[in-house]
mmCIF file of C-alpha atoms and ligand atoms in Angstrom:
data_model
loop_
_atom_site.group_PDB
_atom_site.id
_atom_site.type_symbol
_atom_site.label_atom_id
_atom_site.label_comp_id
_atom_site.label_asym_id
_atom_site.label_seq_id
_atom_site.Cartn_x
_atom_site.Cartn_y
_atom_site.Cartn_z
ATOM 1 C CA MET A 169 64.417 152.030 97.089
ATOM 2 C CA LYS A 170 65.716 150.890 93.715
ATOM 3 C CA LEU A 171 62.966 152.799 91.889
ATOM 4 C CA PRO A 172 64.527 156.293 92.234
ATOM 5 C CA GLN A 173 68.009 154.824 91.656
ATOM 6 C CA LEU A 174 66.771 153.400 88.351
ATOM 7 C CA GLY A 175 65.157 156.707 87.407
ATOM 8 C CA LEU A 176 61.663 155.203 87.456
ATOM 9 C CA VAL A 177 60.104 157.566 90.031
ATOM 10 C CA LEU A 178 60.367 161.148 91.353
ATOM 11 C CA PHE A 179 59.767 162.169 94.986
ATOM 12 C CA THR A 180 57.251 159.787 96.593
ATOM 13 C CA PHE A 181 55.721 158.599 93.277
ATOM 14 C CA GLY A 182 55.098 154.914 92.795
ATOM 15 C CA ASN A 183 54.861 151.924 95.078
ATOM 16 C CA VAL A 184 56.056 148.360 95.528
ATOM 17 C CA SER A 185 54.508 145.484 97.446
ATOM 18 C CA VAL A 186 55.563 141.920 98.215
ATOM 19 C CA ALA A 187 53.056 139.166 99.046
ATOM 20 C CA ASP A 188 53.008 136.132 101.284
ATOM 21 C CA HIS A 189 50.306 133.981 99.679
ATOM 22 C CA LYS A 190 50.312 131.413 102.520
ATOM 23 C CA GLN A 191 49.325 134.076 105.047
ATOM 24 C CA LYS A 192 47.333 136.048 102.454
ATOM 25 C CA VAL A 193 49.041 139.323 103.309
ATOM 26 C CA PHE A 194 51.408 141.713 101.603
ATOM 27 C CA ALA A 195 53.882 144.383 102.665
ATOM 28 C CA ILE A 196 53.531 147.714 100.873
ATOM 29 C CA LYS A 197 55.215 151.089 100.854
ATOM 30 C CA PRO A 198 53.653 153.644 103.218
ATOM 31 C CA SER A 199 51.896 156.565 101.535
ATOM 32 C CA GLY A 200 53.835 159.782 100.928
ATOM 33 C CA VAL A 201 57.121 158.698 102.539
ATOM 34 C CA PRO A 202 60.282 159.573 100.546
ATOM 35 C CA TYR A 203 62.211 156.526 99.332
ATOM 36 C CA GLU A 204 65.402 157.468 101.197
ATOM 37 C CA GLU A 205 63.480 157.388 104.492
ATOM 38 C CA LEU A 206 62.041 153.899 104.022
ATOM 39 C CA THR A 207 62.895 151.202 106.578
ATOM 40 C CA PRO A 208 61.426 147.707 107.127
ATOM 41 C CA GLU A 209 59.526 149.010 110.187
ATOM 42 C CA LYS A 210 57.761 151.621 108.062
ATOM 43 C CA MET A 211 56.290 149.024 105.689
ATOM 44 C CA VAL A 212 52.589 148.360 106.141
ATOM 45 C CA ILE A 213 51.207 144.812 106.226
ATOM 46 C CA VAL A 214 47.814 144.501 104.550
ATOM 47 C CA ASP A 215 45.519 141.537 103.843
ATOM 48 C CA PHE A 216 44.111 140.655 100.407
ATOM 49 C CA GLU A 217 40.918 142.586 101.230
ATOM 50 C CA GLY A 218 42.985 145.739 101.793
ATOM 51 C CA HIS A 219 42.739 145.830 105.608
ATOM 52 C CA VAL A 220 45.822 146.960 107.511
ATOM 53 C CA ILE A 221 47.092 144.098 109.687
ATOM 54 C CA GLU A 222 50.300 145.628 111.012
ATOM 55 C CA GLY A 223 52.134 148.955 110.862
ATOM 56 C CA VAL A 224 51.591 152.479 112.099
ATOM 57 C CA LEU A 225 51.719 154.389 108.818
ATOM 58 C CA ARG A 226 48.986 154.640 106.215
ATOM 59 C CA PRO A 227 49.627 152.289 103.254
ATOM 60 C CA SER A 228 50.113 153.500 99.676
ATOM 61 C CA SER A 229 46.990 155.092 98.190
ATOM 62 C CA ASP A 230 47.097 152.357 95.493
ATOM 63 C CA THR A 231 46.917 149.534 98.063
ATOM 64 C CA LEU A 232 43.543 148.219 96.899
ATOM 65 C CA THR A 233 44.842 147.735 93.350
ATOM 66 C CA HIS A 234 47.602 145.519 94.742
ATOM 67 C CA ALA A 235 45.124 143.661 97.002
ATOM 68 C CA VAL A 236 42.797 142.814 94.098
ATOM 69 C CA LEU A 237 45.647 141.476 91.978
ATOM 70 C CA TYR A 238 47.079 139.308 94.786
ATOM 71 C CA LYS A 239 43.638 137.967 95.624
ATOM 72 C CA HIS A 240 42.915 136.827 92.055
ATOM 73 C CA TRP A 241 46.359 136.150 90.614
ATOM 74 C CA ASN A 242 47.829 133.798 93.183
ATOM 75 C CA GLU A 243 51.217 133.345 91.588
ATOM 76 C CA ILE A 244 52.306 136.998 91.676
ATOM 77 C CA GLY A 245 54.882 137.596 94.413
ATOM 78 C CA SER A 246 55.395 141.324 93.960
ATOM 79 C CA ILE A 247 53.830 144.318 92.190
ATOM 80 C CA VAL A 248 55.472 147.589 91.133
ATOM 81 C CA HIS A 249 53.636 150.730 90.045
ATOM 82 C CA THR A 250 55.527 153.735 88.693
ATOM 83 C CA HIS A 251 54.817 156.763 86.551
ATOM 84 C CA SER A 252 58.057 156.277 84.604
ATOM 85 C CA THR A 253 58.217 158.777 81.745
ATOM 86 C CA TYR A 254 58.165 156.723 78.544
ATOM 87 C CA ALA A 255 55.840 153.949 79.703
ATOM 88 C CA THR A 256 53.457 156.555 81.123
ATOM 89 C CA SER A 257 53.569 158.490 77.853
ATOM 90 C CA TRP A 258 52.405 155.358 75.987
ATOM 91 C CA ALA A 259 49.653 154.906 78.604
ATOM 92 C CA GLN A 260 48.592 158.530 78.157
ATOM 93 C CA SER A 261 48.561 157.989 74.389
ATOM 94 C CA GLN A 262 46.375 154.902 74.955
ATOM 95 C CA ARG A 263 48.635 152.799 72.771
ATOM 96 C CA ASP A 264 49.936 149.258 73.191
ATOM 97 C CA ILE A 265 53.739 149.214 72.920
ATOM 98 C CA PRO A 266 54.434 147.335 69.660
ATOM 99 C CA ILE A 267 56.970 144.547 69.703
ATOM 100 C CA PHE A 268 59.650 146.134 67.496
ATOM 101 C CA GLY A 269 62.812 144.359 68.581
ATOM 102 C CA THR A 270 64.558 141.548 70.359
ATOM 103 C CA THR A 271 64.946 143.492 73.650
ATOM 104 C CA HIS A 272 61.169 143.371 73.905
ATOM 105 C CA ALA A 273 61.014 139.724 72.705
ATOM 106 C CA ASP A 274 63.500 138.610 75.371
ATOM 107 C CA HIS A 275 60.784 139.442 77.928
ATOM 108 C CA LEU A 276 57.414 138.981 76.255
ATOM 109 C CA THR A 277 56.174 137.770 72.882
ATOM 110 C CA VAL A 278 53.303 140.227 72.440
ATOM 111 C CA ASP A 279 52.797 143.985 72.414
ATOM 112 C CA VAL A 280 52.724 145.451 75.927
ATOM 113 C CA PRO A 281 48.965 145.760 76.483
ATOM 114 C CA CYS A 282 47.391 149.111 77.272
ATOM 115 C CA ALA A 283 44.026 148.738 79.018
ATOM 116 C CA ALA A 284 41.312 151.218 78.126
ATOM 117 C CA PRO A 285 40.989 154.239 80.421
ATOM 118 C CA MET A 286 38.654 153.558 83.337
ATOM 119 C CA SER A 287 34.943 154.210 82.892
ATOM 120 C CA ASP A 288 33.264 157.057 84.810
ATOM 121 C CA ASP A 289 31.419 154.539 86.997
ATOM 122 C CA MET A 290 34.684 152.856 87.970
ATOM 123 C CA ILE A 291 36.346 156.225 88.670
ATOM 124 C CA LYS A 292 33.472 157.486 90.824
ATOM 125 C CA GLY A 293 33.214 154.164 92.646
ATOM 126 C CA ASN A 294 36.072 152.518 94.517
ATOM 127 C CA TYR A 295 38.736 153.830 92.131
ATOM 128 C CA GLU A 296 41.864 151.978 93.275
ATOM 129 C CA TYR A 297 39.930 148.714 93.754
ATOM 130 C CA GLU A 298 38.435 149.056 90.260
ATOM 131 C CA THR A 299 41.877 149.730 88.782
ATOM 132 C CA GLY A 300 42.753 146.143 89.752
ATOM 133 C CA PHE A 301 39.741 144.901 87.804
ATOM 134 C CA GLN A 302 40.608 147.121 84.829
ATOM 135 C CA ILE A 303 43.978 145.352 84.694
ATOM 136 C CA MET A 304 42.471 141.860 85.036
ATOM 137 C CA ASN A 305 39.669 142.576 82.539
ATOM 138 C CA CYS A 306 42.246 143.652 79.977
ATOM 139 C CA PHE A 307 44.135 140.358 80.419
ATOM 140 C CA ASN A 308 40.916 138.300 80.258
ATOM 141 C CA GLU A 309 39.659 140.061 77.122
ATOM 142 C CA ARG A 310 42.967 139.594 75.336
ATOM 143 C CA LYS A 311 43.455 136.059 76.674
ATOM 144 C CA LEU A 312 46.828 136.979 78.157
ATOM 145 C CA ASP A 313 48.457 135.004 80.972
ATOM 146 C CA TYR A 314 49.795 137.186 83.801
ATOM 147 C CA LYS A 315 52.622 134.662 84.289
ATOM 148 C CA GLU A 316 53.834 135.252 80.721
ATOM 149 C CA VAL A 317 53.069 138.976 80.384
ATOM 150 C CA GLU A 318 54.394 140.641 83.530
ATOM 151 C CA MET A 319 53.881 144.289 82.522
ATOM 152 C CA MET A 320 51.064 146.455 81.235
ATOM 153 C CA LEU A 321 49.726 149.993 80.978
ATOM 154 C CA VAL A 322 46.477 151.430 82.289
ATOM 155 C CA GLY A 323 45.223 153.935 79.703
ATOM 156 C CA ASN A 324 45.533 157.613 80.755
ATOM 157 C CA HIS A 325 47.344 156.464 83.898
ATOM 158 C CA ALA A 326 50.661 154.603 84.002
ATOM 159 C CA PRO A 327 52.444 151.227 84.038
ATOM 160 C CA PHE A 328 52.098 148.263 86.366
ATOM 161 C CA ALA A 329 54.629 145.419 86.451
ATOM 162 C CA TRP A 330 54.928 142.311 88.593
ATOM 163 C CA GLY A 331 56.957 139.157 89.077
ATOM 164 C CA LYS A 332 57.601 136.225 91.342
ATOM 165 C CA ASN A 333 59.587 138.397 93.788
ATOM 166 C CA ALA A 334 60.410 142.075 94.360
ATOM 167 C CA ASN A 335 63.657 142.006 92.391
ATOM 168 C CA LYS A 336 61.907 140.524 89.360
ATOM 169 C CA ALA A 337 59.016 142.992 89.589
ATOM 170 C CA VAL A 338 61.380 145.993 89.795
ATOM 171 C CA TYR A 339 63.424 144.504 86.927
ATOM 172 C CA ASN A 340 60.238 144.212 84.840
ATOM 173 C CA ALA A 341 59.281 147.835 85.622
ATOM 174 C CA ALA A 342 62.719 148.945 84.392
ATOM 175 C CA VAL A 343 62.543 146.728 81.290
ATOM 176 C CA LEU A 344 59.110 148.134 80.490
ATOM 177 C CA GLU A 345 60.448 151.694 80.679
ATOM 178 C CA GLU A 346 63.382 150.815 78.407
ATOM 179 C CA VAL A 347 61.178 149.004 75.882
ATOM 180 C CA ALA A 348 58.795 151.996 75.909
ATOM 181 C CA ARG A 349 61.706 154.380 75.277
ATOM 182 C CA MET A 350 63.102 152.276 72.434
ATOM 183 C CA ALA A 351 59.665 151.951 70.786
ATOM 184 C CA PHE A 352 59.194 155.722 70.973
ATOM 185 C CA LEU A 353 62.590 156.336 69.365
ATOM 186 C CA THR A 354 61.959 153.654 66.730
ATOM 187 C CA LEU A 355 58.820 155.450 65.579
ATOM 188 C CA GLN A 356 60.685 158.777 65.549
ATOM 189 C CA ILE A 357 63.336 157.351 63.243
ATOM 190 C CA ASN A 358 60.902 155.385 61.109
ATOM 191 C CA PRO A 359 57.158 155.916 61.603
ATOM 192 C CA GLN A 360 56.573 152.915 59.313
ATOM 193 C CA ALA A 361 58.828 150.547 61.293
ATOM 194 C CA GLY A 362 57.451 147.019 61.121
ATOM 195 C CA LYS A 363 56.943 144.647 64.018
ATOM 196 C CA LEU A 364 59.465 141.957 64.818
ATOM 197 C CA LYS A 365 58.951 138.818 62.753
ATOM 198 C CA ASP A 366 57.646 135.662 64.389
ATOM 199 C CA SER A 367 60.835 133.658 63.963
ATOM 200 C CA LEU A 368 62.863 136.251 65.911
ATOM 201 C CA ILE A 369 60.167 136.635 68.570
ATOM 202 C CA LYS A 370 60.167 132.889 69.170
ATOM 203 C CA LYS A 371 63.953 132.558 69.060
ATOM 204 C CA HIS A 372 64.630 135.338 71.553
ATOM 205 C CA PHE A 373 61.912 134.403 74.010
ATOM 206 C CA GLU A 374 62.932 130.749 74.041
ATOM 207 C CA ARG A 375 66.600 131.600 74.591
ATOM 208 C CA LYS A 376 65.621 133.030 77.987
ATOM 209 C CA HIS A 377 62.482 131.056 78.900
ATOM 210 C CA GLY A 378 61.164 127.527 78.707
ATOM 211 C CA PRO A 379 62.740 124.068 78.785
ATOM 212 C CA ASP A 380 65.465 124.657 76.180
ATOM 213 C CA SER A 381 66.596 128.103 77.374
ATOM 214 C CA TYR A 382 70.335 128.728 77.193
ATOM 215 C CA TYR A 383 70.722 132.370 78.335
ATOM 216 C CA GLY A 384 72.727 133.024 81.506
ATOM 217 C CA GLN A 385 74.519 130.651 83.871
HETATM 218 ZN ZN1 ZN B 115 49.545 155.834 89.586
#
């Protein structure tokens, strides 16, 4: 319900799920239900193969993408998918979001990856299931760790973000949108803007993460 409040979705766009890895199930938003009408009872419980275990409503149409990611990435607690404007515009442009500033570096030390658009075979096959593999293949090819990079774009489609719990996943979806907006504006002001230098990337990331972090209370 935070997604519309944060301006990340319109109408019934987008979805959020939260996993219980011990029971190998996750709760996900029902398909086509407006955010203001959501209640705990309306959530659908699904296993990591995508089978509905509990609930009367049909789960989000993107359920199989979530199922694939939970099945293979066993330390993700929650996944958020939106079509937020700026992040989706980068996805539609098939461009990684360059690391231009310290806002970006506070959250990840690399460009936000944009996976290639799905192949025709994947689209004609089990589309939502294959979207999960498109995301994982992108991370494998680029040797990225999903625990360090908690946001990405699927080319021609839109962003996915995740985290250890729902609050962190929604936070990451909002950060991704803000970083996407800032990168767009940066290139408007200076199309030749350079990437952030390594010393600042390292400094900002380590302030918030790792053994010597000193950000927050
Ligand atoms: Zn989508």
